[in-house]
Tab-separated table of C-alpha atoms in Angstrom:
chain	number	residue	atom	x	y	z
A	1	UNK	CA	163.630	2.080	-42.161
A	2	UNK	CA	164.103	5.755	-41.330
A	3	UNK	CA	167.332	7.536	-42.182
A	4	UNK	CA	168.776	9.696	-39.452
A	5	UNK	CA	171.280	12.483	-39.814
A	6	UNK	CA	174.764	11.512	-38.665
A	7	UNK	CA	175.766	13.106	-35.408
A	8	UNK	CA	177.927	16.202	-35.879
A	9	UNK	CA	181.543	15.896	-34.783
A	10	UNK	CA	182.273	17.262	-31.320
A	11	UNK	CA	184.187	20.262	-32.707
A	12	UNK	CA	181.233	21.228	-34.907
A	13	UNK	CA	178.869	21.021	-31.948
A	14	UNK	CA	181.165	23.130	-29.747
A	15	UNK	CA	181.671	25.762	-32.467
A	16	UNK	CA	177.917	25.944	-33.081
A	17	UNK	CA	177.239	26.351	-29.335
A	18	UNK	CA	179.794	29.154	-29.027
A	19	UNK	CA	178.524	30.852	-32.188
A	20	UNK	CA	174.953	30.703	-30.876
A	21	UNK	CA	176.057	32.230	-27.555
A	22	UNK	CA	177.747	35.137	-29.340
A	23	UNK	CA	175.043	35.806	-31.921
A	24	UNK	CA	172.167	35.524	-29.447
A	25	UNK	CA	173.487	38.463	-27.443
A	26	UNK	CA	174.786	40.496	-30.402
A	27	UNK	CA	172.269	40.157	-33.211
A	28	UNK	CA	175.068	40.814	-35.725
A	29	UNK	CA	178.381	39.153	-36.472
A	30	UNK	CA	181.156	41.667	-36.967
A	31	UNK	CA	184.740	41.827	-35.756
A	32	UNK	CA	183.792	42.181	-32.067
A	33	UNK	CA	181.751	38.983	-32.311
A	34	UNK	CA	184.665	37.161	-33.977
A	35	UNK	CA	186.863	38.230	-31.046
A	36	UNK	CA	184.187	37.140	-28.567
A	37	UNK	CA	183.793	33.754	-30.293
A	38	UNK	CA	187.556	33.225	-30.198
A	39	UNK	CA	187.784	34.306	-26.545
A	40	UNK	CA	185.074	31.767	-25.659
A	41	UNK	CA	186.849	29.035	-27.660
A	42	UNK	CA	190.177	29.692	-25.914
A	43	UNK	CA	188.416	29.441	-22.547
A	44	UNK	CA	186.528	26.281	-23.514
A	45	UNK	CA	189.255	24.231	-25.212
A	46	UNK	CA	192.610	26.036	-24.796
A	47	UNK	CA	194.719	27.678	-27.471
A	48	UNK	CA	195.965	24.794	-29.625
A	49	UNK	CA	192.497	23.278	-29.952
A	50	UNK	CA	190.945	26.735	-30.417
A	51	UNK	CA	193.002	27.235	-33.588
A	52	UNK	CA	191.431	24.138	-35.142
A	53	UNK	CA	187.966	24.816	-33.692
A	54	UNK	CA	187.795	28.413	-34.943
A	55	UNK	CA	189.508	27.709	-38.266
A	56	UNK	CA	187.309	24.736	-39.111
A	57	UNK	CA	184.161	26.521	-37.977
A	58	UNK	CA	184.845	29.704	-39.951
A	59	UNK	CA	185.866	27.712	-43.011
A	60	UNK	CA	182.680	25.628	-42.797
A	61	UNK	CA	180.564	28.766	-42.305
A	62	UNK	CA	182.184	30.478	-45.312
A	63	UNK	CA	181.509	27.418	-47.483
A	64	UNK	CA	177.886	27.284	-46.299
A	65	UNK	CA	177.482	30.981	-47.128
A	66	UNK	CA	178.804	30.330	-50.634
A	67	UNK	CA	181.984	32.324	-50.012
A	68	UNK	CA	184.759	29.790	-49.305
A	69	UNK	CA	187.334	32.292	-50.616
A	70	UNK	CA	186.734	34.467	-47.552
A	71	UNK	CA	188.476	31.964	-45.279
A	72	UNK	CA	192.081	32.992	-44.533
A	73	UNK	CA	194.424	30.575	-42.716
A	74	UNK	CA	196.942	33.142	-41.427
A	75	UNK	CA	194.360	35.687	-40.312
A	76	UNK	CA	192.308	33.059	-38.469
A	77	UNK	CA	195.283	31.558	-36.637
A	78	UNK	CA	196.903	34.924	-35.876
A	79	UNK	CA	193.729	36.189	-34.205
A	80	UNK	CA	193.398	33.023	-32.116
A	81	UNK	CA	197.027	33.312	-30.992
A	82	UNK	CA	196.722	37.033	-30.163
A	83	UNK	CA	193.514	36.548	-28.196
A	84	UNK	CA	194.923	33.494	-26.415
A	85	UNK	CA	198.070	35.405	-25.493
A	86	UNK	CA	196.074	38.189	-23.864
A	87	UNK	CA	193.595	35.767	-22.299
A	88	UNK	CA	196.263	33.657	-20.613
A	89	UNK	CA	198.585	36.545	-19.740
A	90	UNK	CA	195.878	38.730	-18.186
A	91	UNK	CA	192.914	36.462	-17.548
A	92	UNK	CA	189.642	38.327	-17.328
A	93	UNK	CA	186.524	36.648	-15.927
A	94	UNK	CA	184.202	37.986	-18.630
A	95	UNK	CA	184.391	39.295	-22.166
A	96	UNK	CA	183.507	42.890	-21.271
A	97	UNK	CA	186.400	43.051	-18.791
A	98	UNK	CA	188.679	41.415	-21.350
A	99	UNK	CA	187.893	43.974	-24.061
A	100	UNK	CA	188.163	46.816	-21.574
A	101	UNK	CA	191.665	45.653	-20.677
A	102	UNK	CA	192.634	44.926	-24.325
A	103	UNK	CA	190.778	47.431	-26.554
A	104	UNK	CA	193.348	47.041	-29.364
A	105	UNK	CA	191.916	43.578	-30.044
A	106	UNK	CA	188.704	45.253	-31.195
A	107	UNK	CA	190.602	46.988	-34.009
A	108	UNK	CA	190.236	44.727	-37.020
A	109	UNK	CA	193.358	46.310	-38.523
A	110	UNK	CA	195.513	45.104	-35.611
A	111	UNK	CA	197.243	42.445	-37.719
A	112	UNK	CA	198.784	45.208	-39.855
A	113	UNK	CA	201.083	45.930	-36.907
A	114	UNK	CA	202.596	42.488	-37.470
A	115	UNK	CA	202.093	41.814	-41.200
A	116	UNK	CA	202.576	43.795	-44.385
A	117	UNK	CA	199.291	44.218	-46.254
A	118	UNK	CA	200.834	42.536	-49.308
A	119	UNK	CA	201.740	39.506	-47.202
A	120	UNK	CA	198.187	39.082	-45.903
A	121	UNK	CA	196.790	39.601	-49.398
A	122	UNK	CA	198.986	36.858	-50.835
A	123	UNK	CA	197.911	33.342	-51.701
A	124	UNK	CA	200.445	31.748	-49.360
A	125	UNK	CA	199.019	33.543	-46.289
A	126	UNK	CA	195.478	32.800	-47.386
A	127	UNK	CA	196.090	29.060	-47.756
A	128	UNK	CA	198.757	28.327	-45.111
A	129	UNK	CA	200.279	29.778	-41.952
A	130	UNK	CA	202.738	32.635	-42.468
A	131	UNK	CA	204.771	34.123	-39.608
A	132	UNK	CA	204.583	37.908	-39.074
A	133	UNK	CA	206.904	39.875	-41.353
A	134	UNK	CA	206.719	43.386	-39.844
A	135	UNK	CA	206.994	42.837	-36.109
A	136	UNK	CA	207.030	39.732	-33.914
A	137	UNK	CA	204.020	38.762	-31.860
A	138	UNK	CA	204.282	39.788	-28.172
A	139	UNK	CA	205.159	36.307	-26.929
A	140	UNK	CA	208.192	36.038	-29.214
A	141	UNK	CA	210.066	38.586	-27.081
A	142	UNK	CA	212.867	37.132	-24.908
A	143	UNK	CA	211.597	35.051	-21.984
A	144	UNK	CA	208.020	34.936	-23.332
A	145	UNK	CA	206.179	31.693	-23.994
A	146	UNK	CA	203.939	31.063	-26.983
A	147	UNK	CA	200.269	30.916	-25.944
A	148	UNK	CA	200.037	27.134	-26.442
A	149	UNK	CA	202.825	26.633	-23.877
A	150	UNK	CA	200.795	28.299	-21.157
A	151	UNK	CA	198.181	26.631	-19.039
A	152	UNK	CA	194.581	27.647	-19.572
A	153	UNK	CA	193.565	30.194	-16.961
A	154	UNK	CA	190.757	29.182	-14.655
A	155	UNK	CA	188.998	31.934	-12.785
A	156	UNK	CA	188.296	31.973	-9.110
A	157	UNK	CA	186.532	34.423	-6.883
A	158	UNK	CA	189.796	35.251	-5.116
A	159	UNK	CA	191.803	38.461	-5.526
A	160	UNK	CA	192.966	39.346	-9.009
A	161	UNK	CA	196.654	38.714	-9.657
A	162	UNK	CA	198.683	41.072	-11.813
A	163	UNK	CA	201.351	39.637	-14.104
A	164	UNK	CA	205.008	40.252	-13.316
A	165	UNK	CA	207.471	41.812	-15.775
A	166	UNK	CA	207.646	38.525	-17.735
A	167	UNK	CA	203.847	38.368	-18.113
A	168	UNK	CA	203.469	35.568	-15.556
A	169	UNK	CA	200.697	35.585	-12.956
């Protein structure tokens, strides 16, 4: 009787597919590739599921690399929420257009606009979700919806729509 490997859970398969897509074109895996991976995940599964997909995948990758301490709950979720907010508010058909429209997302220090460095360095933020303590995220302004409350944007070949003053298309 031959033993077979158990089939990977769907989320593992999806994460691995997205990671392969990003690393095949990049050759490295820096901050830009993390943003690209997250952008793809938001498009593929929507924001709420992207939080789990990205978090689980990065945590699993860190463990595999022998560096489980590198995984950070707040940083991972905050990046997914920021990228999802910009993806759903100003949907771009490809990653290059997305980063051209939102270059601040390529600054790996962006979270310091929302969090004190001491907060992000703390154990609580590393092991559980912590809300921003310097400035609110963009969707917490009056009349803004959290990214998970928005529908996933699907792209068409029609004319591009610009958001109104409330960020709606």
